[in-house]
Amino acid sequence: MTMKNAWTVPGYAQVRELGSGGSGRVVLAVHEATGTPVAVKYLSDRLREDPAFVGEFRAEARLLGGLDTPYVVRLYEYVEAPAGAAIVMELVDGISLRALLKQAGQADPEAALVVLKGSLLGLAAAHRAGVVHRDYKPENVLVSADGSSKLVDFGIAARRGTTPGVAGTPAYMAPEQWQGRPASPAADVYAATATFFECLTGRKPFAGQNFAELAVQHIEAPVPETEAPEPVRPLIRRGLAKAPEERPENAEEFVAELEGVALAAYGADWEERGQRKLAALAALLPLLFPSAGAPAAGTTAVATTTIAAPSRWSPGRPGLIAGGAALVLGVLTALTYSAAGGEAGGAAALNAFATSSASPGATGPSPAPGPSTSASPSPSASPSPSLSPSASASPSTSASPSYSPVVTPTVTAPTTKPPTTTPPPSPKPTVVVGAVSVTVRQTGNSIGQATVTVEAKGTAPVTVVLEWFTGDVEGRLGTPDGAADTLTYQPGAAAPLVKTHTFSGAGCYWGVRATTKPAAGNGSSTDQVFIRRCTIS
């Protein structure tokens, strides 16, 4: 049920709530300017109070803003204001690979190769942009009615080479992920291969019942390649290699190996046949497609935003060996902080999937970033909790400012003079500005739109100065673009200030800075957007 009086993204008409959980909610909305249906993922108020979660949420949109590929769910825009934070995303008419496997048990090798190739192409685009997904699994692969596949949910993605800590879904985590080593594309290749193995066999590569057993098995147990069909065993052997340097370096390299194996084993028409078989599997679940519940003139989606329940390790279970036990204890120590609220013994992942459908040939709204969706949660037989350690803290842009009261002194007439009958002068209007925040989005080829929110107490108007910038470096405003705009905000006004600007600079990043007179408690606010005409190579 949708929360009453909840903050909504300006410019979108909310239709209905699609799903909710501890981390927030996903709603179906319509972009008012174009009529395009979208999915909007809102971060919960509780998590918005945690700068680490706000930073992760913001980073998810930033990482995806540069990905332009049909194999990854498109992100339209990220909006952050004192009252909320949200990611606006494409709606994709598809169902999760998890739902297909739950229905069919396993897939034909050609169908499994097709779904692996499609989502690997999504990973390849991310890897070229320097992004590591870190949570590839059946829930995060969507299959459309025509048998094509798409990768979703970059909620715990990280820049290549960074060390964000132990995170992922245990059943698909590479050995180096368990050890907290730097994020690398080879870890995504491992997770994709584990998912491929599950498509082929109907079960996960390793069957540990808790973090401890899974850690030991992924790090030390032999690769179960003999359980897969013989022609594709080279892919299993390579993709699940224990050492990252023994795997394909990235998804693009793995796709090349996949195509070579598939061509040799199944002939030139393997992909066409595999896609037909995958579409046939998807056709068995028509009611799970988002469009199944859509009105005649529109589209819809089913989505979930959940935080995984804490999982605990029970010592004394079989399967632990002395060498692995020490490693596992280190892993479990790293997992004792729960990003959802500091619960000991477990960890939480912010998982959000949003699927949808768009009318053929429809163009997306003019915005820019957000994530994706799974048609239904479809849990597997054995639980696969997601792990997400603490994020590096970043300053919150939505902190509630404190205000100093404005005191007007009273004047007592001297007792030696009779009281005057002249009325005292009216007090001058006063105002205290607690905070200012600004967001910018692309609404046209050369047009950006800034939304400014001001928190102020008093009676005097507040002057807001908007400065526009263009540049080619993320995190730097760059060169001023045109003249600044001056707006006026009246304290108590409910609506934010909105101003459009036509950019003349050629930079790939548009930026805006908002400053107030009198000065706000947080000084000023800036925002930046990576525009759609540019690509990251």
Short mmCIF file of N, CA and C in Angstrom, two decimals, residues 331-446:
data_model
loop_
_atom_site.label_atom_id
_atom_site.label_comp_id
_atom_site.label_asym_id
_atom_site.label_seq_id
_atom_site.Cartn_x
_atom_site.Cartn_y
_atom_site.Cartn_z
N VAL A 331 35.73 -14.02 7.28
CA VAL A 331 34.60 -13.58 6.47
C VAL A 331 33.42 -13.21 7.35
N LEU A 332 33.14 -14.07 8.34
CA LEU A 332 31.99 -13.82 9.20
C LEU A 332 32.19 -12.58 10.04
N THR A 333 33.43 -12.31 10.43
CA THR A 333 33.69 -11.09 11.16
C THR A 333 33.36 -9.88 10.31
N ALA A 334 33.70 -9.96 9.01
CA ALA A 334 33.42 -8.85 8.10
C ALA A 334 31.93 -8.66 7.89
N LEU A 335 31.16 -9.71 8.16
CA LEU A 335 29.71 -9.65 7.90
C LEU A 335 28.90 -9.30 9.14
N THR A 336 29.55 -8.99 10.25
CA THR A 336 28.79 -8.75 11.47
C THR A 336 28.08 -7.41 11.48
N TYR A 337 28.46 -6.52 10.58
CA TYR A 337 27.76 -5.26 10.48
C TYR A 337 26.65 -5.38 9.47
N SER A 338 25.43 -5.06 9.86
CA SER A 338 24.31 -5.11 8.92
C SER A 338 24.02 -3.71 8.43
N ALA A 339 24.12 -3.57 7.12
CA ALA A 339 23.87 -2.25 6.54
C ALA A 339 22.45 -1.80 6.78
N ALA A 340 21.58 -2.73 7.11
CA ALA A 340 20.19 -2.35 7.32
C ALA A 340 19.96 -1.75 8.70
N GLY A 341 20.89 -1.90 9.59
CA GLY A 341 20.65 -1.32 10.90
C GLY A 341 21.59 -1.84 11.96
N GLY A 342 22.73 -2.41 11.56
CA GLY A 342 23.73 -2.80 12.53
C GLY A 342 23.42 -4.07 13.27
N GLU A 343 22.61 -4.98 12.74
CA GLU A 343 22.31 -6.22 13.43
C GLU A 343 23.53 -7.13 13.38
N ALA A 344 23.90 -7.71 14.48
CA ALA A 344 25.06 -8.57 14.53
C ALA A 344 24.76 -9.90 13.88
N GLY A 345 25.81 -10.49 13.29
CA GLY A 345 25.69 -11.84 12.76
C GLY A 345 25.14 -11.94 11.37
N GLY A 346 24.85 -10.89 10.71
CA GLY A 346 24.29 -10.97 9.37
C GLY A 346 24.62 -9.75 8.57
N ALA A 347 24.19 -9.72 7.34
CA ALA A 347 24.41 -8.56 6.48
C ALA A 347 23.25 -8.42 5.55
N ALA A 348 23.05 -7.22 5.04
CA ALA A 348 21.88 -6.98 4.20
C ALA A 348 22.31 -6.42 2.87
N ALA A 349 21.54 -6.74 1.86
CA ALA A 349 21.81 -6.20 0.53
C ALA A 349 20.59 -5.45 0.06
N LEU A 350 20.84 -4.34 -0.56
CA LEU A 350 19.75 -3.55 -1.12
C LEU A 350 19.50 -4.04 -2.52
N ASN A 351 18.52 -4.93 -2.68
CA ASN A 351 18.22 -5.52 -3.98
C ASN A 351 16.94 -4.92 -4.51
N ALA A 352 16.96 -4.45 -5.73
CA ALA A 352 15.74 -3.92 -6.31
C ALA A 352 15.68 -4.31 -7.77
N PHE A 353 14.59 -4.91 -8.17
CA PHE A 353 14.42 -5.26 -9.57
C PHE A 353 13.11 -4.68 -10.01
N ALA A 354 13.05 -4.09 -11.21
CA ALA A 354 11.82 -3.54 -11.71
C ALA A 354 11.66 -3.94 -13.15
N THR A 355 10.63 -4.65 -13.50
CA THR A 355 10.44 -5.00 -14.90
C THR A 355 9.24 -4.25 -15.42
N SER A 356 9.16 -4.19 -16.71
CA SER A 356 8.07 -3.44 -17.29
C SER A 356 7.96 -3.71 -18.76
N SER A 357 6.99 -3.08 -19.36
CA SER A 357 6.89 -3.16 -20.80
C SER A 357 6.70 -1.77 -21.35
N ALA A 358 7.23 -1.55 -22.53
CA ALA A 358 7.01 -0.29 -23.22
C ALA A 358 6.45 -0.60 -24.59
N SER A 359 5.57 0.24 -25.05
CA SER A 359 4.96 0.00 -26.36
C SER A 359 6.03 -0.02 -27.42
N PRO A 360 5.93 -0.91 -28.44
CA PRO A 360 6.94 -0.98 -29.49
C PRO A 360 7.15 0.39 -30.12
N GLY A 361 8.42 0.74 -30.22
CA GLY A 361 8.76 2.00 -30.86
C GLY A 361 8.65 3.19 -29.94
N ALA A 362 8.19 2.99 -28.71
CA ALA A 362 8.05 4.13 -27.81
C ALA A 362 9.41 4.62 -27.39
N THR A 363 9.52 5.89 -27.18
CA THR A 363 10.77 6.45 -26.71
C THR A 363 10.66 6.73 -25.24
N GLY A 364 11.78 6.63 -24.54
CA GLY A 364 11.78 6.84 -23.10
C GLY A 364 11.64 8.30 -22.78
N PRO A 365 11.36 8.61 -21.51
CA PRO A 365 11.25 9.99 -21.11
C PRO A 365 12.59 10.68 -21.21
N SER A 366 12.57 11.95 -21.28
CA SER A 366 13.78 12.65 -21.49
C SER A 366 14.74 12.67 -20.35
N PRO A 367 14.49 12.08 -19.19
CA PRO A 367 15.46 12.07 -18.12
C PRO A 367 16.77 11.35 -18.41
N ALA A 368 17.44 10.92 -17.36
CA ALA A 368 18.65 10.11 -17.45
C ALA A 368 18.88 9.16 -16.34
N PRO A 369 19.26 8.57 -15.31
CA PRO A 369 19.49 7.29 -14.61
C PRO A 369 18.44 6.47 -13.80
N GLY A 370 18.41 5.16 -13.16
CA GLY A 370 17.60 4.27 -12.25
C GLY A 370 17.69 2.76 -12.37
N PRO A 371 17.16 1.61 -11.56
CA PRO A 371 17.38 0.16 -11.83
C PRO A 371 16.23 -0.63 -12.35
N SER A 372 16.05 -1.83 -12.00
CA SER A 372 15.27 -2.77 -12.75
C SER A 372 14.39 -3.63 -11.88
N THR A 373 13.81 -4.72 -12.44
CA THR A 373 12.83 -5.45 -11.65
C THR A 373 12.65 -6.88 -12.05
N SER A 374 12.28 -7.70 -11.10
CA SER A 374 12.03 -9.10 -11.36
C SER A 374 10.54 -9.33 -11.27
N ALA A 375 10.00 -10.08 -12.18
CA ALA A 375 8.54 -10.21 -12.24
C ALA A 375 7.96 -10.71 -10.94
N SER A 376 8.63 -11.58 -10.25
CA SER A 376 8.19 -12.02 -8.94
C SER A 376 9.39 -12.54 -8.20
N PRO A 377 9.37 -12.48 -6.86
CA PRO A 377 10.55 -12.88 -6.10
C PRO A 377 11.04 -14.28 -6.41
N SER A 378 10.17 -15.26 -6.58
CA SER A 378 10.54 -16.63 -6.94
C SER A 378 11.74 -17.15 -6.18
N PRO A 379 11.66 -17.36 -4.85
CA PRO A 379 12.81 -17.84 -4.12
C PRO A 379 13.20 -19.24 -4.55
N SER A 380 14.49 -19.55 -4.49
CA SER A 380 14.96 -20.89 -4.82
C SER A 380 14.76 -21.81 -3.64
N ALA A 381 14.98 -23.12 -3.88
CA ALA A 381 14.74 -24.10 -2.84
C ALA A 381 15.61 -23.86 -1.63
N SER A 382 16.87 -23.54 -1.84
CA SER A 382 17.75 -23.23 -0.72
C SER A 382 17.99 -21.75 -0.70
N PRO A 383 17.96 -21.13 0.48
CA PRO A 383 18.06 -19.68 0.54
C PRO A 383 19.39 -19.20 0.03
N SER A 384 19.37 -18.04 -0.64
CA SER A 384 20.59 -17.43 -1.14
C SER A 384 20.64 -15.98 -0.68
N PRO A 385 20.91 -15.76 0.60
CA PRO A 385 20.90 -14.39 1.10
C PRO A 385 21.97 -13.56 0.44
N SER A 386 21.69 -12.27 0.27
CA SER A 386 22.68 -11.37 -0.30
C SER A 386 23.44 -10.71 0.83
N LEU A 387 24.71 -10.46 0.60
CA LEU A 387 25.55 -9.83 1.59
C LEU A 387 25.94 -8.45 1.12
N SER A 388 25.86 -7.48 2.00
CA SER A 388 26.33 -6.16 1.65
C SER A 388 26.90 -5.50 2.88
N PRO A 389 28.24 -5.34 2.97
CA PRO A 389 28.84 -4.73 4.14
C PRO A 389 28.62 -3.24 4.13
N SER A 390 29.19 -2.59 5.13
CA SER A 390 28.99 -1.16 5.25
C SER A 390 29.58 -0.43 4.07
N ALA A 391 28.90 0.63 3.69
CA ALA A 391 29.40 1.45 2.60
C ALA A 391 30.22 2.58 3.17
N SER A 392 31.10 3.13 2.35
CA SER A 392 31.86 4.27 2.81
C SER A 392 30.91 5.44 2.96
N ALA A 393 31.03 6.11 4.09
CA ALA A 393 30.08 7.18 4.40
C ALA A 393 30.27 8.34 3.45
N SER A 394 29.18 8.95 3.10
CA SER A 394 29.23 10.17 2.30
C SER A 394 28.29 11.15 2.93
N PRO A 395 28.56 12.44 2.79
CA PRO A 395 27.71 13.42 3.45
C PRO A 395 26.29 13.36 2.94
N SER A 396 25.35 13.42 3.85
CA SER A 396 23.94 13.37 3.46
C SER A 396 23.49 14.74 3.02
N THR A 397 22.81 14.78 1.90
CA THR A 397 22.30 16.06 1.42
C THR A 397 20.91 16.34 1.97
N SER A 398 20.38 15.42 2.77
CA SER A 398 19.02 15.60 3.24
C SER A 398 18.95 15.76 4.75
N ALA A 399 20.05 16.13 5.38
CA ALA A 399 20.03 16.31 6.83
C ALA A 399 19.14 17.49 7.18
N SER A 400 18.38 17.33 8.27
CA SER A 400 17.49 18.40 8.69
C SER A 400 18.29 19.46 9.41
N PRO A 401 18.28 20.70 8.95
CA PRO A 401 19.06 21.74 9.60
C PRO A 401 18.41 22.20 10.88
N SER A 402 19.19 22.81 11.72
CA SER A 402 18.64 23.41 12.93
C SER A 402 18.58 24.91 12.71
N TYR A 403 17.63 25.56 13.35
CA TYR A 403 17.43 26.98 13.15
C TYR A 403 17.66 27.73 14.45
N SER A 404 18.27 28.91 14.33
CA SER A 404 18.42 29.79 15.49
C SER A 404 17.24 30.74 15.50
N PRO A 405 16.56 30.89 16.64
CA PRO A 405 15.38 31.76 16.66
C PRO A 405 15.76 33.21 16.42
N VAL A 406 14.88 33.92 15.76
CA VAL A 406 15.06 35.36 15.54
C VAL A 406 14.34 36.08 16.66
N VAL A 407 15.09 36.84 17.45
CA VAL A 407 14.52 37.51 18.63
C VAL A 407 14.40 39.00 18.35
N THR A 408 13.22 39.53 18.50
CA THR A 408 12.99 40.97 18.37
C THR A 408 12.91 41.58 19.77
N PRO A 409 13.88 42.45 20.15
CA PRO A 409 13.85 42.98 21.52
C PRO A 409 12.66 43.91 21.72
N THR A 410 12.17 43.93 22.95
CA THR A 410 11.08 44.85 23.30
C THR A 410 11.67 46.07 24.00
N VAL A 411 11.06 47.21 23.74
CA VAL A 411 11.55 48.47 24.32
C VAL A 411 10.53 48.99 25.32
N THR A 412 10.99 49.25 26.53
CA THR A 412 10.11 49.79 27.58
C THR A 412 10.30 51.30 27.65
N ALA A 413 9.23 52.04 27.62
CA ALA A 413 9.31 53.50 27.65
C ALA A 413 9.83 53.97 29.00
N PRO A 414 10.66 55.01 29.05
CA PRO A 414 11.15 55.53 30.32
C PRO A 414 9.98 55.97 31.19
N THR A 415 10.12 55.74 32.48
CA THR A 415 9.04 56.08 33.41
C THR A 415 8.89 57.57 33.62
N THR A 416 9.93 58.33 33.20
CA THR A 416 9.87 59.78 33.43
C THR A 416 9.05 60.48 32.36
N LYS A 417 8.66 59.75 31.27
CA LYS A 417 7.89 60.37 30.20
C LYS A 417 6.56 59.66 30.05
N PRO A 418 5.55 60.39 29.66
CA PRO A 418 4.26 59.73 29.46
C PRO A 418 4.36 58.81 28.26
N PRO A 419 3.59 57.74 28.25
CA PRO A 419 3.64 56.80 27.12
C PRO A 419 3.19 57.47 25.84
N THR A 420 3.83 57.13 24.76
CA THR A 420 3.49 57.71 23.47
C THR A 420 2.28 57.01 22.87
N THR A 421 1.54 57.73 22.10
CA THR A 421 0.39 57.14 21.43
C THR A 421 0.72 56.71 20.00
N THR A 422 1.99 56.98 19.58
CA THR A 422 2.40 56.58 18.22
C THR A 422 2.63 55.08 18.18
N PRO A 423 2.01 54.33 17.26
CA PRO A 423 2.21 52.88 17.22
C PRO A 423 3.66 52.56 16.88
N PRO A 424 4.18 51.49 17.46
CA PRO A 424 5.57 51.10 17.19
C PRO A 424 5.72 50.69 15.72
N PRO A 425 6.91 50.85 15.16
CA PRO A 425 7.12 50.46 13.77
C PRO A 425 6.99 48.95 13.60
N SER A 426 6.52 48.53 12.44
CA SER A 426 6.39 47.09 12.16
C SER A 426 7.79 46.49 12.07
N PRO A 427 7.95 45.29 12.61
CA PRO A 427 9.27 44.65 12.54
C PRO A 427 9.64 44.35 11.08
N LYS A 428 10.94 44.46 10.78
CA LYS A 428 11.41 44.16 9.43
C LYS A 428 11.32 42.66 9.17
N PRO A 429 10.97 42.28 7.95
CA PRO A 429 10.93 40.83 7.64
C PRO A 429 12.30 40.20 7.85
N THR A 430 12.30 39.03 8.44
CA THR A 430 13.54 38.30 8.69
C THR A 430 13.39 36.87 8.17
N VAL A 431 14.53 36.21 7.92
CA VAL A 431 14.50 34.84 7.45
C VAL A 431 15.81 34.16 7.80
N VAL A 432 15.73 32.88 8.11
CA VAL A 432 16.91 32.04 8.33
C VAL A 432 16.79 30.86 7.38
N VAL A 433 17.82 30.64 6.56
CA VAL A 433 17.81 29.54 5.59
C VAL A 433 18.58 28.37 6.18
N GLY A 434 17.87 27.27 6.39
CA GLY A 434 18.52 26.09 6.97
C GLY A 434 19.33 25.31 5.96
N ALA A 435 18.76 25.07 4.76
CA ALA A 435 19.46 24.26 3.77
C ALA A 435 18.90 24.53 2.38
N VAL A 436 19.73 24.30 1.40
CA VAL A 436 19.31 24.37 0.00
C VAL A 436 19.81 23.11 -0.69
N SER A 437 19.02 22.55 -1.59
CA SER A 437 19.45 21.39 -2.37
C SER A 437 18.97 21.56 -3.80
N VAL A 438 19.75 20.99 -4.75
CA VAL A 438 19.41 21.12 -6.15
C VAL A 438 19.68 19.81 -6.87
N THR A 439 18.83 19.46 -7.82
CA THR A 439 19.06 18.31 -8.70
C THR A 439 18.91 18.79 -10.14
N VAL A 440 19.64 18.16 -11.05
CA VAL A 440 19.56 18.53 -12.46
C VAL A 440 19.32 17.27 -13.28
N ARG A 441 18.54 17.39 -14.33
CA ARG A 441 18.29 16.27 -15.22
C ARG A 441 18.22 16.79 -16.66
N GLN A 442 18.44 15.89 -17.60
CA GLN A 442 18.37 16.25 -19.02
C GLN A 442 16.94 16.06 -19.50
N THR A 443 16.38 17.11 -20.10
CA THR A 443 15.01 17.02 -20.62
C THR A 443 14.95 17.19 -22.12
N GLY A 444 16.08 17.44 -22.76
CA GLY A 444 16.14 17.58 -24.21
C GLY A 444 17.59 17.47 -24.65
N ASN A 445 17.83 17.50 -25.95
CA ASN A 445 19.20 17.36 -26.45
C ASN A 445 20.14 18.37 -25.84
N SER A 446 19.68 19.61 -25.68
CA SER A 446 20.54 20.66 -25.11
C SER A 446 19.90 21.32 -23.90
#
